């Protein structure tokens, strides 16, 4: 076997690299020179799903103990349906090692918070008095146990699906201010049981009853139940309890607590992260781990497919002048323009006179205050004199993302759409905090994620190869230390590397990694194979040089609307694979160029000059026909923002790849720049639609 041989002499490589570098900086468009390579890392995230505030992440103010409420321990049931061909879900308070737990036998009080975001007639079911933790809506029929069905207008007692309720008071009408609306409003529900009989051979419990109290959840503090909404008689109450739903929407249960009816002692509350303590039946398991506190149960004759358990839905509620402050301290790098990305979900319940404050860069000497409040009926975001008014007052939960930079600015996104660039971020190094500004300021935060940036660079040499130098035997060789060829359908010949009826295994790649770089190459001899044309792809940020388009971000020239009989390709798209989304909020851009049709004698086009520029996690694609003016190579054809670029770089294709590449060069920008300019992003390159900023 021949050893790989060096393609270029040392002097030739140096001269070619210098020429490329000089021409490169003359041709790179404005806005690219000046930012250093960077990598994004997760500093911390918190979904507030534990039963108490995570002190590893947060420090609470002295007023916070009573003002921050964690809804950890919530269960969400989505599209929970019951019919012969539909789905079932349920939870039980089975905790013992034998999987049976300890049934409730004395008077008890069951409290919970219920939210229904569904049709008014869709119901939430509270299962009580179950004889076994394995019972469900089918096995309860004819057995001890009841289902209290909650809808907008009533609470009904059912013994089982399709059967009549037992004798006694079986329905409570919910009218007026007692109605439970199905618009996502949270209601506190309390069931006070009166157990006179724990077992019955006939399934009748005429002396047992339950008083039910319902109250909307207040913005802060505990619910004031007031008078009961009614009493339901003849209930099986001793035993186990659980939950279910018949809903085309979402039903959420949280704040579960069981207390002794006589002493008031707490008998049971969910412990820890419910998702970790429950079986996820989407994995197909039929029985829960008996060691878990909660058990999922299901019937063998029912399918579980459309419904699912999403785990706890904790939130941190901050009110009455309280605050929570991160223990993590941002330390930015002045070689980078990016300091950190902060994302969180915010639900304002009471804005108050001064709104709420987000504090960033909090340290011993300074901080930056970002205020959100309502002015003239609109939500206004401000940092000092820099302000932005939304088109209306924000309502419900909204996702905010701040991309904070070391130059004192921050790009702000609301619900993944770009909103504004704010100035005035004079302090970025330090902690972050969420602050209630007073007794009239109440809000909830959830899913807080902080990503920070650190400086990375590649010391790899710039490289170029034109496939022209041959050994004395006339065969072209590649330096195996610099270049990789994978797949058998590729040949180096005639000053080019040719893809001949190639498949997805075809891979021409660098063996050096790059972060900020410029890739140049010529593309030509694009022909149709036996099965049509293949897209032609540029792959970057590869973890291994052997990786293909399935493992790394890839930008392709894709033939579309192809007539396989005539060979005519109707249009060429620029398409992204493996996570590539362009700043048009799409993974596809229709091009006015069509490489698959235009390379012929009639047009006179023989080659395409292709350039890919990666700077500061932004990748820009340029190309032109070789006979077009050089200025055309400065026109951006596609832009990908906030994407990892560090790794190996290569050319690939799909099936029936027939094309040639020559004059392939990589210029490493990292060694040539070590400090950032102000480097504002050109307006034409700014994300204007959906932006997955924290992926």
XYZ file of N, CA and C in Angstrom, residues 73-220:
444
model
N -44.569 19.591 42.008
C -45.440 18.474 42.309
C -46.716 18.518 41.510
N -46.735 19.219 40.382
C -47.911 19.251 39.529
C -47.853 18.124 38.512
N -49.018 17.692 38.081
C -49.138 16.627 37.091
C -49.985 17.164 35.952
N -49.524 16.997 34.743
C -50.269 17.477 33.584
C -50.767 16.287 32.782
N -52.056 16.306 32.459
C -52.662 15.262 31.640
C -53.149 15.912 30.350
N -52.625 15.455 29.238
C -52.906 16.066 27.944
C -53.683 15.090 27.077
N -54.823 15.544 26.538
C -55.655 14.708 25.665
C -55.967 13.366 26.316
N -56.315 13.383 27.595
C -56.646 12.145 28.287
C -58.036 11.698 27.896
N -58.145 10.604 27.172
C -59.428 10.160 26.642
C -59.705 8.722 27.034
N -61.005 8.400 27.202
C -61.390 7.034 27.529
C -62.462 6.579 26.557
N -62.170 5.592 25.776
C -63.139 4.917 24.923
C -62.503 3.599 24.527
N -63.231 2.687 23.897
C -62.646 1.370 23.608
C -61.332 1.426 22.850
N -61.101 2.493 22.086
C -59.874 2.526 21.275
C -58.976 3.693 21.634
N -59.232 4.289 22.798
C -58.442 5.471 23.131
C -57.552 5.231 24.341
N -57.388 6.224 25.148
C -56.264 6.212 26.073
C -56.697 6.401 27.519
N -55.783 6.021 28.414
C -56.062 6.133 29.840
C -54.819 6.599 30.574
N -55.002 7.308 31.651
C -53.872 7.669 32.505
C -54.361 7.767 33.939
N -53.484 7.598 34.889
C -53.876 7.728 36.278
C -52.684 7.739 37.193
N -52.883 8.197 38.411
C -51.840 8.201 39.440
C -52.439 7.701 40.738
N -51.642 7.023 41.542
C -52.084 6.551 42.844
C -51.068 6.894 43.903
N -51.522 6.991 45.152
C -50.599 7.296 46.238
C -50.052 6.016 46.859
N -49.584 5.117 46.035
C -49.003 3.872 46.525
C -47.537 4.102 46.821
N -47.121 3.868 48.063
C -45.760 4.228 48.452
C -44.964 3.092 49.055
N -45.614 2.046 49.527
C -44.897 0.998 50.245
C -44.104 0.124 49.297
N -43.161 -0.627 49.868
C -42.284 -1.455 49.047
C -43.034 -2.558 48.327
N -44.215 -2.942 48.853
C -44.987 -3.977 48.165
C -45.848 -3.412 47.058
N -45.760 -2.099 46.847
C -46.523 -1.476 45.785
C -47.949 -1.170 46.159
N -48.383 -1.522 47.372
C -49.767 -1.308 47.765
C -49.952 -0.038 48.591
N -48.907 0.356 49.311
C -49.018 1.548 50.117
C -49.931 1.356 51.308
N -50.273 2.444 51.971
C -51.153 2.406 53.136
C -52.451 3.113 52.790
N -53.569 2.405 52.740
C -54.829 3.060 52.386
C -55.292 3.998 53.492
N -56.076 4.990 53.111
C -56.646 5.936 54.061
C -57.894 5.312 54.668
N -57.964 5.251 55.997
C -59.084 4.576 56.660
C -59.862 5.491 57.592
N -59.288 6.612 58.009
C -59.971 7.555 58.889
C -60.331 8.808 58.091
N -61.154 9.655 58.719
C -61.524 10.905 58.056
C -60.269 11.656 57.615
N -60.269 12.119 56.379
C -59.118 12.849 55.858
C -59.592 14.015 55.018
N -58.690 14.948 54.813
C -58.963 16.114 53.968
C -57.970 16.089 52.817
N -58.482 16.080 51.615
C -57.654 16.050 50.407
C -57.715 17.423 49.753
N -56.551 18.049 49.555
C -56.476 19.365 48.916
C -55.628 19.278 47.653
N -55.996 20.065 46.669
C -55.251 20.087 45.410
C -55.622 21.352 44.649
N -54.847 21.650 43.638
C -55.155 22.734 42.713
C -55.426 22.131 41.347
N -56.532 22.539 40.722
C -56.940 21.983 39.432
C -57.027 23.110 38.413
N -56.474 22.867 37.239
C -56.593 23.795 36.109
C -57.028 22.995 34.895
N -58.106 23.438 34.228
C -58.611 22.756 33.031
C -58.567 23.720 31.859
N -57.785 23.387 30.856
C -57.713 24.181 29.626
C -58.251 23.295 28.512
N -59.566 23.283 28.338
C -60.201 22.285 27.478
C -61.615 22.735 27.148
N -62.438 21.838 26.609
C -63.838 22.122 26.361
C -64.607 22.130 27.680
N -65.696 22.929 27.778
C -66.436 23.009 29.050
C -66.951 21.671 29.548
N -67.303 20.757 28.622
C -67.855 19.462 29.034
C -66.779 18.428 29.331
N -65.528 18.704 28.968
C -64.442 17.766 29.287
C -64.243 17.732 30.796
N -63.890 16.556 31.312
C -63.845 16.457 32.764
C -62.510 16.014 33.323
N -62.345 16.400 34.580
C -61.258 15.900 35.417
C -61.870 14.939 36.421
N -61.238 13.787 36.631
C -61.770 12.785 37.540
C -60.906 12.603 38.773
N -61.524 12.732 39.954
C -60.855 12.416 41.215
C -61.345 11.052 41.668
N -60.433 10.094 41.758
C -60.759 8.739 42.180
C -60.506 8.617 43.673
N -61.516 8.196 44.432
C -61.357 8.047 45.877
C -61.945 6.712 46.308
N -61.470 6.246 47.446
C -61.990 5.005 48.001
C -61.706 3.783 47.165
N -60.590 3.778 46.445
C -60.256 2.615 45.627
C -59.823 1.461 46.522
N -60.286 0.270 46.184
C -59.953 -0.911 46.966
C -58.514 -1.356 46.731
N -57.956 -0.983 45.584
C -56.592 -1.377 45.237
C -55.963 -0.258 44.422
N -54.660 -0.051 44.557
C -54.006 0.972 43.727
C -53.927 0.587 42.262
N -54.341 -0.631 41.927
C -54.317 -1.064 40.532
C -55.644 -0.832 39.830
N -56.641 -0.287 40.525
C -57.936 -0.067 39.893
C -57.878 1.123 38.941
N -58.736 1.064 37.929
C -58.883 2.194 37.021
C -60.340 2.301 36.602
N -60.593 3.019 35.518
C -61.978 3.340 35.173
C -62.780 2.112 34.755
N -62.124 1.056 34.359
C -62.868 -0.151 33.990
C -63.001 -1.104 35.166
N -61.932 -1.293 35.929
C -61.969 -2.266 37.022
C -62.728 -1.751 38.228
N -63.067 -0.467 38.264
C -63.817 0.071 39.390
C -65.291 -0.307 39.310
N -65.770 -0.681 38.121
C -67.183 -0.994 37.941
C -67.563 -2.174 38.825
N -68.601 -1.971 39.653
C -69.065 -3.026 40.532
C -68.204 -3.241 41.748
N -67.177 -2.413 41.934
C -66.266 -2.552 43.061
C -66.322 -1.275 43.908
N -65.809 -1.358 45.149
C -65.733 -0.129 45.940
C -64.904 0.925 45.210
N -65.278 2.163 45.373
C -64.559 3.244 44.709
C -65.508 4.151 43.967
N -65.168 5.419 43.907
C -65.990 6.395 43.224
C -65.127 7.317 42.390
N -65.745 7.906 41.375
C -65.098 8.907 40.546
C -65.907 10.193 40.666
N -65.286 11.233 41.181
C -65.921 12.542 41.213
C -65.497 13.286 39.959
N -66.480 13.549 39.096
C -66.217 14.129 37.786
C -66.475 15.635 37.837
N -65.423 16.428 37.559
C -65.502 17.889 37.592
C -65.619 18.416 36.165
N -66.687 19.205 35.882
C -66.812 19.931 34.618
C -67.008 21.413 34.948
N -67.310 22.220 33.923
C -67.547 23.640 34.176
C -68.727 23.861 35.115
N -69.776 23.062 34.943
C -71.046 23.372 35.598
C -71.429 22.439 36.732
N -70.675 21.348 36.944
C -71.126 20.407 37.962
C -70.006 19.500 38.435
N -70.278 18.846 39.591
C -69.469 17.739 40.088
C -70.412 16.559 40.233
N -70.102 15.461 39.580
C -70.971 14.290 39.595
C -70.252 13.097 40.196
N -71.030 12.225 40.842
C -70.496 10.999 41.413
C -70.818 9.836 40.489
N -69.785 9.213 39.956
C -69.955 8.012 39.149
C -69.248 6.859 39.840
N -69.907 5.703 39.796
C -69.238 4.513 40.329
C -68.332 3.892 39.289
N -68.670 4.063 38.031
C -67.838 3.513 36.974
C -68.358 3.980 35.639
N -67.558 3.842 34.617
C -67.927 4.326 33.298
C -69.131 3.551 32.767
N -70.179 4.267 32.354
C -71.340 3.620 31.765
C -72.343 3.096 32.767
N -72.166 3.329 34.066
C -73.127 2.862 35.060
C -73.793 4.052 35.720
N -74.935 3.808 36.353
C -75.660 4.878 37.014
C -75.055 5.179 38.380
N -75.105 6.427 38.815
C -74.637 6.751 40.163
C -75.487 6.058 41.221
N -74.945 5.961 42.412
C -75.684 5.347 43.502
C -76.724 6.320 44.051
N -77.522 5.821 44.975
C -78.557 6.645 45.581
C -77.928 7.775 46.383
N -78.730 8.801 46.638
C -78.262 9.903 47.467
C -77.982 11.137 46.631
N -77.340 12.112 47.265
C -76.988 13.350 46.592
C -75.780 13.086 45.700
N -75.985 13.024 44.383
C -74.929 12.584 43.476
C -74.375 13.712 42.617
N -74.995 14.889 42.655
C -74.566 15.981 41.787
C -74.533 17.292 42.562
N -73.475 18.054 42.327
C -73.381 19.417 42.846
C -73.349 20.352 41.652
N -74.318 21.261 41.581
C -74.344 22.233 40.491
C -73.370 23.366 40.805
N -72.580 23.731 39.806
C -71.630 24.834 39.947
C -72.119 25.978 39.075
N -72.665 27.006 39.712
C -73.247 28.123 38.985
C -72.665 29.436 39.488
N -72.756 30.448 38.625
C -72.309 31.779 39.014
C -70.846 31.799 39.384
N -70.544 32.360 40.566
C -69.150 32.466 40.973
C -68.576 31.133 41.435
N -69.406 30.081 41.473
C -68.930 28.751 41.843
C -68.508 27.927 40.630
N -68.787 28.426 39.433
C -68.442 27.675 38.221
C -66.930 27.560 38.079
N -66.483 26.411 37.568
C -65.048 26.171 37.322
C -64.795 26.326 35.826
N -64.372 27.487 35.392
C -64.182 27.729 33.965
C -63.043 26.874 33.421
N -63.165 26.508 32.154
C -62.186 25.619 31.505
C -61.197 26.406 30.659
N -60.843 27.613 31.099
C -59.942 28.478 30.337
C -58.524 28.496 30.903
N -58.194 27.518 31.732
C -56.864 27.456 32.316
C -56.758 28.101 33.687
N -57.868 28.676 34.192
C -57.851 29.263 35.531
C -57.577 28.187 36.575
N -56.766 28.531 37.571
C -56.423 27.572 38.622
C -57.414 27.688 39.774
N -57.959 26.550 40.198
C -58.897 26.500 41.311
C -58.338 25.614 42.417
N -58.502 26.066 43.642
C -58.154 25.242 44.795
C -59.376 24.414 45.170
N -59.181 23.116 45.324
C -60.272 22.197 45.647
C -59.933 21.474 46.946
N -60.908 21.440 47.860
C -60.728 20.726 49.127
C -61.883 19.757 49.305
N -61.543 18.500 49.588
C -62.537 17.454 49.812
C -62.401 16.989 51.256
N -63.437 17.252 52.064
C -63.439 16.862 53.479
C -64.299 15.619 53.617
N -63.693 14.505 53.991
C -64.405 13.226 54.018
C -64.961 12.929 55.411
N -66.074 12.193 55.406
C -66.709 11.712 56.635
C -66.922 10.217 56.455
N -66.028 9.439 57.038
C -66.029 7.990 56.836
C -66.726 7.319 58.017
N -67.838 6.671 57.741
C -68.537 5.883 58.755
C -68.377 4.390 58.493
N -68.065 4.075 57.255
C -67.968 2.669 56.872
C -66.797 2.522 55.916
N -65.919 1.549 56.198
C -64.728 1.372 55.370
C -64.853 0.233 54.385
N -65.829 -0.641 54.546
C -65.988 -1.770 53.626
C -67.461 -2.085 53.478
N -67.820 -2.640 52.328
C -69.205 -2.997 52.065
C -69.248 -4.128 51.064
N -69.983 -5.177 51.402
C -70.100 -6.311 50.487
C -70.910 -5.938 49.262
N -71.812 -4.968 49.397
C -72.674 -4.586 48.278
C -72.146 -3.382 47.519
N -71.127 -2.739 48.070
C -70.607 -1.545 47.419
C -71.359 -0.292 47.784
N -72.319 -0.386 48.758
C -73.076 0.778 49.202
C -72.453 1.360 50.464
N -72.396 2.708 50.520
C -71.839 3.408 51.683
C -72.769 4.567 52.031
N -74.013 4.276 52.442
C -74.998 5.350 52.607
C -74.627 6.366 53.678
N -73.792 5.984 54.650
C -73.463 6.904 55.731
C -72.227 7.748 55.432
N -71.500 7.409 54.378
C -70.297 8.172 54.031
C -70.652 9.382 53.176
N -69.930 10.474 53.373
C -70.170 11.673 52.567
C -68.886 12.485 52.476
N -68.885 13.433 51.561
C -67.733 14.322 51.385
C -68.230 15.728 51.101
N -67.733 16.703 51.880
C -68.010 18.112 51.630
C -66.944 18.646 50.678
N -67.359 19.421 49.696
C -66.427 19.915 48.680
C -66.410 21.437 48.699
N -65.207 21.975 48.738
C -64.983 23.421 48.731
C -64.170 23.767 47.483
N -64.530 24.863 46.821
C -63.814 25.304 45.621
C -63.610 26.814 45.706
N -62.404 27.261 45.371
C -62.120 28.696 45.347
C -61.047 28.971 44.304
N -61.163 30.065 43.550
C -60.077 30.415 42.617
C -58.784 30.652 43.382
N -57.674 30.237 42.796
C -56.378 30.476 43.433
C -56.073 31.968 43.424
N -55.733 32.536 44.565
C -55.386 33.966 44.589
C -54.015 34.194 43.968
N -53.715 35.455 43.716
C -52.427 35.780 43.115
C -51.281 35.481 44.061
N -51.526 35.519 45.339
C -50.511 35.154 46.322
C -51.225 34.661 47.572
